[in-house]
Amino acid sequence: MSSTSQHRTAVLVVIVATLMWSLGGVASRQAPAVAGFELTFWRSLIAAVTVAILLPLTQGREFVSKIRDAGRTVWICGLCWAVMFSCFMMALSLTTVANVLITQCLAPVVTALLTWAVFRKPLGLRLWAVIAVACSGIALMYITDVGAMGGKHLLGVLVALGIPAAAAVNFVTMQKSGKSVDLSAAVLIGGAISALAMLPLAMPFKASGMDFFWVTLLGVVQLGVPCVMVVWAARHLPAPELSLLCLLEVIFGIVWALVFVGERPGLMTLVGGAMVLGALAVNEFINLRSNQAGQGAVPMD
């Protein structure tokens, strides 16, 4: 497969994965009787089991040797996934879906700065322009709509800040490891760490009946499978571009929250979301045209 085809496929994989990720807010609202710690525990545990089943089916016995070959990198990425898993669900239990999704939009900024610090390579004016537009949209959403809530949801936002921080470290670590290193097992490790950390806080368990349907949906469809998809895509996309594409989760998530649970975003949230989506669309269109014209396979210069 050519580099252009790999890039297109990776972009499509990330878009589908963000669509699956975006179900988290809606699905978690369907089990209101389950506290944040317990919901986080079941979601992380089921995700770990899902990946533990997927890896042998798709990779055979080789997945064990791949974990060994990845060395400490797979454990670093696993810890990052654990932080992201835990912070996301805990933040959702403290504040609105939109607040959590908007806060995690800081990931591209943190990723870009960390990429520059690690690789010491200029990121290009286009990337900074895309980040500037996306961040302006996020700021507009936060100042006009989220900020109007005052300090009521401050704790949820502070917990949610762990998501972009861990995501940035994760994306850069995956890129630094190169295409030859398969870090799919890091999702399994992350789920296991998160579940173990939440277990003492989750007991006694209260989930029953339909609650288990929703936590299973969260663990399999919303977490385990899409995370493995993104790990694969990370081998074919620069970390800053991957981080920007993951912002699509915000747009999808806000739409689902509006349609299914009645969390209605304000006008400026919609305007800001359109700015984020527009920046991503323009960037990917330019990438596609550049690759078709044979102007180089590095998409973010």
mmCIF file of N, CA, C and O in Angstrom, residues 26-66:
data_model
loop_
_atom_site.group_PDB
_atom_site.id
_atom_site.type_symbol
_atom_site.label_atom_id
_atom_site.label_comp_id
_atom_site.label_asym_id
_atom_site.label_seq_id
_atom_site.Cartn_x
_atom_site.Cartn_y
_atom_site.Cartn_z
ATOM 1 N N VAL A 26 -23.401 9.911 25.844
ATOM 2 C CA VAL A 26 -24.792 9.469 25.752
ATOM 3 C C VAL A 26 -24.989 8.149 26.490
ATOM 4 O O VAL A 26 -25.941 7.988 27.271
ATOM 5 N N ALA A 27 -24.089 7.180 26.249
ATOM 6 C CA ALA A 27 -24.238 5.863 26.873
ATOM 7 C C ALA A 27 -24.125 5.938 28.390
ATOM 8 O O ALA A 27 -24.857 5.260 29.113
ATOM 9 N N SER A 28 -23.208 6.763 28.886
ATOM 10 C CA SER A 28 -23.028 6.869 30.336
ATOM 11 C C SER A 28 -24.249 7.471 31.014
ATOM 12 O O SER A 28 -24.552 7.148 32.166
ATOM 13 N N ARG A 29 -24.989 8.318 30.299
ATOM 14 C CA ARG A 29 -26.185 8.932 30.862
ATOM 15 C C ARG A 29 -27.340 7.937 30.972
ATOM 16 O O ARG A 29 -28.339 8.204 31.643
ATOM 17 N N GLN A 30 -27.219 6.782 30.318
ATOM 18 C CA GLN A 30 -28.288 5.789 30.338
ATOM 19 C C GLN A 30 -28.240 4.908 31.583
ATOM 20 O O GLN A 30 -29.133 4.095 31.806
ATOM 21 N N ALA A 31 -27.171 5.055 32.380
ATOM 22 C CA ALA A 31 -27.053 4.273 33.613
ATOM 23 C C ALA A 31 -26.844 5.219 34.791
ATOM 24 O O ALA A 31 -25.796 5.201 35.450
ATOM 25 N N PRO A 32 -27.836 6.056 35.090
ATOM 26 C CA PRO A 32 -27.681 7.081 36.124
ATOM 27 C C PRO A 32 -27.504 6.518 37.529
ATOM 28 O O PRO A 32 -26.976 7.189 38.408
ATOM 29 N N ALA A 33 -27.941 5.278 37.748
ATOM 30 C CA ALA A 33 -27.837 4.697 39.091
ATOM 31 C C ALA A 33 -26.418 4.246 39.412
ATOM 32 O O ALA A 33 -26.085 3.990 40.570
ATOM 33 N N VAL A 34 -25.569 4.147 38.387
ATOM 34 C CA VAL A 34 -24.198 3.679 38.580
ATOM 35 C C VAL A 34 -23.292 4.881 38.813
ATOM 36 O O VAL A 34 -23.214 5.790 37.986
ATOM 37 N N ALA A 35 -22.603 4.893 39.952
ATOM 38 C CA ALA A 35 -21.730 6.012 40.299
ATOM 39 C C ALA A 35 -20.532 6.069 39.362
ATOM 40 O O ALA A 35 -20.199 5.100 38.677
ATOM 41 N N GLY A 36 -19.858 7.230 39.350
ATOM 42 C CA GLY A 36 -18.739 7.442 38.443
ATOM 43 C C GLY A 36 -17.633 6.421 38.591
ATOM 44 O O GLY A 36 -17.097 5.920 37.596
ATOM 45 N N PHE A 37 -17.265 6.071 39.829
ATOM 46 C CA PHE A 37 -16.192 5.103 40.046
ATOM 47 C C PHE A 37 -16.572 3.723 39.511
ATOM 48 O O PHE A 37 -15.754 3.057 38.860
ATOM 49 N N GLU A 38 -17.802 3.291 39.783
ATOM 50 C CA GLU A 38 -18.226 1.965 39.321
ATOM 51 C C GLU A 38 -18.343 1.933 37.802
ATOM 52 O O GLU A 38 -17.929 0.946 37.159
ATOM 53 N N LEU A 39 -18.874 2.986 37.215
ATOM 54 C CA LEU A 39 -19.005 3.050 35.767
ATOM 55 C C LEU A 39 -17.629 2.993 35.105
ATOM 56 O O LEU A 39 -17.431 2.293 34.105
ATOM 57 N N THR A 40 -16.685 3.718 35.680
ATOM 58 C CA THR A 40 -15.319 3.712 35.159
ATOM 59 C C THR A 40 -14.700 2.327 35.282
ATOM 60 O O THR A 40 -14.013 1.846 34.366
ATOM 61 N N PHE A 41 -14.939 1.652 36.418
ATOM 62 C CA PHE A 41 -14.396 0.313 36.626
ATOM 63 C C PHE A 41 -14.899 -0.665 35.570
ATOM 64 O O PHE A 41 -14.108 -1.348 34.914
ATOM 65 N N TRP A 42 -16.222 -0.751 35.386
ATOM 66 C CA TRP A 42 -16.783 -1.717 34.445
ATOM 67 C C TRP A 42 -16.358 -1.401 33.015
ATOM 68 O O TRP A 42 -16.037 -2.311 32.234
ATOM 69 N N ARG A 43 -16.387 -0.140 32.652
ATOM 70 C CA ARG A 43 -15.996 0.257 31.293
ATOM 71 C C ARG A 43 -14.549 -0.134 31.010
ATOM 72 O O ARG A 43 -14.239 -0.703 29.958
ATOM 73 N N SER A 44 -13.647 0.152 31.944
ATOM 74 C CA SER A 44 -12.230 -0.161 31.750
ATOM 75 C C SER A 44 -11.989 -1.666 31.724
ATOM 76 O O SER A 44 -11.221 -2.170 30.897
ATOM 77 N N LEU A 45 -12.663 -2.385 32.632
ATOM 78 C CA LEU A 45 -12.484 -3.834 32.691
ATOM 79 C C LEU A 45 -12.966 -4.499 31.406
ATOM 80 O O LEU A 45 -12.262 -5.356 30.834
ATOM 81 N N ILE A 46 -14.142 -4.119 30.933
ATOM 82 C CA ILE A 46 -14.695 -4.728 29.723
ATOM 83 C C ILE A 46 -13.839 -4.366 28.511
ATOM 84 O O ILE A 46 -13.644 -5.190 27.600
ATOM 85 N N ALA A 47 -13.306 -3.143 28.486
ATOM 86 C CA ALA A 47 -12.421 -2.758 27.382
ATOM 87 C C ALA A 47 -11.165 -3.619 27.378
ATOM 88 O O ALA A 47 -10.706 -4.064 26.316
ATOM 89 N N ALA A 48 -10.598 -3.863 28.563
ATOM 90 C CA ALA A 48 -9.397 -4.695 28.660
ATOM 91 C C ALA A 48 -9.678 -6.114 28.180
ATOM 92 O O ALA A 48 -8.877 -6.712 27.444
ATOM 93 N N VAL A 49 -10.818 -6.661 28.582
ATOM 94 C CA VAL A 49 -11.197 -8.012 28.151
ATOM 95 C C VAL A 49 -11.406 -8.052 26.639
ATOM 96 O O VAL A 49 -10.994 -9.005 25.955
ATOM 97 N N THR A 50 -12.031 -7.002 26.098
ATOM 98 C CA THR A 50 -12.272 -6.921 24.656
ATOM 99 C C THR A 50 -10.960 -6.970 23.883
ATOM 100 O O THR A 50 -10.815 -7.731 22.910
ATOM 101 N N VAL A 51 -9.991 -6.168 24.309
ATOM 102 C CA VAL A 51 -8.694 -6.139 23.623
ATOM 103 C C VAL A 51 -7.958 -7.463 23.818
ATOM 104 O O VAL A 51 -7.280 -7.950 22.908
ATOM 105 N N ALA A 52 -8.102 -8.059 25.001
ATOM 106 C CA ALA A 52 -7.458 -9.353 25.270
ATOM 107 C C ALA A 52 -7.993 -10.444 24.347
ATOM 108 O O ALA A 52 -7.286 -11.408 24.028
ATOM 109 N N ILE A 53 -9.237 -10.307 23.915
ATOM 110 C CA ILE A 53 -9.823 -11.250 22.958
ATOM 111 C C ILE A 53 -9.410 -10.903 21.524
ATOM 112 O O ILE A 53 -9.093 -11.782 20.715
ATOM 113 N N LEU A 54 -9.388 -9.602 21.207
ATOM 114 C CA LEU A 54 -9.078 -9.157 19.849
ATOM 115 C C LEU A 54 -7.646 -9.474 19.435
ATOM 116 O O LEU A 54 -7.404 -9.919 18.305
ATOM 117 N N LEU A 55 -6.692 -9.223 20.322
ATOM 118 C CA LEU A 55 -5.284 -9.365 19.946
ATOM 119 C C LEU A 55 -4.920 -10.786 19.521
ATOM 120 O O LEU A 55 -4.296 -10.969 18.469
ATOM 121 N N PRO A 56 -5.267 -11.829 20.277
ATOM 122 C CA PRO A 56 -4.946 -13.183 19.813
ATOM 123 C C PRO A 56 -5.655 -13.548 18.509
ATOM 124 O O PRO A 56 -5.107 -14.272 17.678
ATOM 125 N N LEU A 57 -6.890 -13.042 18.329
ATOM 126 C CA LEU A 57 -7.641 -13.352 17.112
ATOM 127 C C LEU A 57 -7.013 -12.711 15.882
ATOM 128 O O LEU A 57 -7.020 -13.292 14.789
ATOM 129 N N THR A 58 -6.480 -11.497 16.035
ATOM 130 C CA THR A 58 -5.938 -10.761 14.888
ATOM 131 C C THR A 58 -4.439 -10.957 14.707
ATOM 132 O O THR A 58 -3.921 -10.792 13.600
ATOM 133 N N GLN A 59 -3.728 -11.288 15.787
ATOM 134 C CA GLN A 59 -2.275 -11.381 15.715
ATOM 135 C C GLN A 59 -1.729 -12.758 16.084
ATOM 136 O O GLN A 59 -0.525 -12.988 15.971
ATOM 137 N N GLY A 60 -2.596 -13.647 16.548
ATOM 138 C CA GLY A 60 -2.123 -14.953 16.975
ATOM 139 C C GLY A 60 -1.257 -14.843 18.220
ATOM 140 O O GLY A 60 -1.393 -13.909 19.015
ATOM 141 N N ARG A 61 -0.358 -15.776 18.373
ATOM 142 C CA ARG A 61 0.510 -15.776 19.548
ATOM 143 C C ARG A 61 1.576 -14.695 19.489
ATOM 144 O O ARG A 61 2.270 -14.453 20.485
ATOM 145 N N GLU A 62 1.701 -14.038 18.347
ATOM 146 C CA GLU A 62 2.729 -13.020 18.191
ATOM 147 C C GLU A 62 2.515 -11.825 19.108
ATOM 148 O O GLU A 62 3.455 -11.081 19.388
ATOM 149 N N PHE A 63 1.265 -11.616 19.544
ATOM 150 C CA PHE A 63 1.003 -10.412 20.337
ATOM 151 C C PHE A 63 1.790 -10.426 21.650
ATOM 152 O O PHE A 63 2.153 -9.367 22.173
ATOM 153 N N VAL A 64 2.085 -11.610 22.184
ATOM 154 C CA VAL A 64 2.875 -11.692 23.412
ATOM 155 C C VAL A 64 4.293 -11.206 23.166
ATOM 156 O O VAL A 64 4.853 -10.420 23.944
ATOM 157 N N SER A 65 4.897 -11.648 22.074
ATOM 158 C CA SER A 65 6.262 -11.219 21.752
ATOM 159 C C SER A 65 6.303 -9.735 21.409
ATOM 160 O O SER A 65 7.291 -9.058 21.687
ATOM 161 N N LYS A 66 5.204 -9.209 20.827
ATOM 162 C CA LYS A 66 5.151 -7.787 20.494
ATOM 163 C C LYS A 66 5.138 -6.929 21.759
ATOM 164 O O LYS A 66 5.723 -5.844 21.785
#
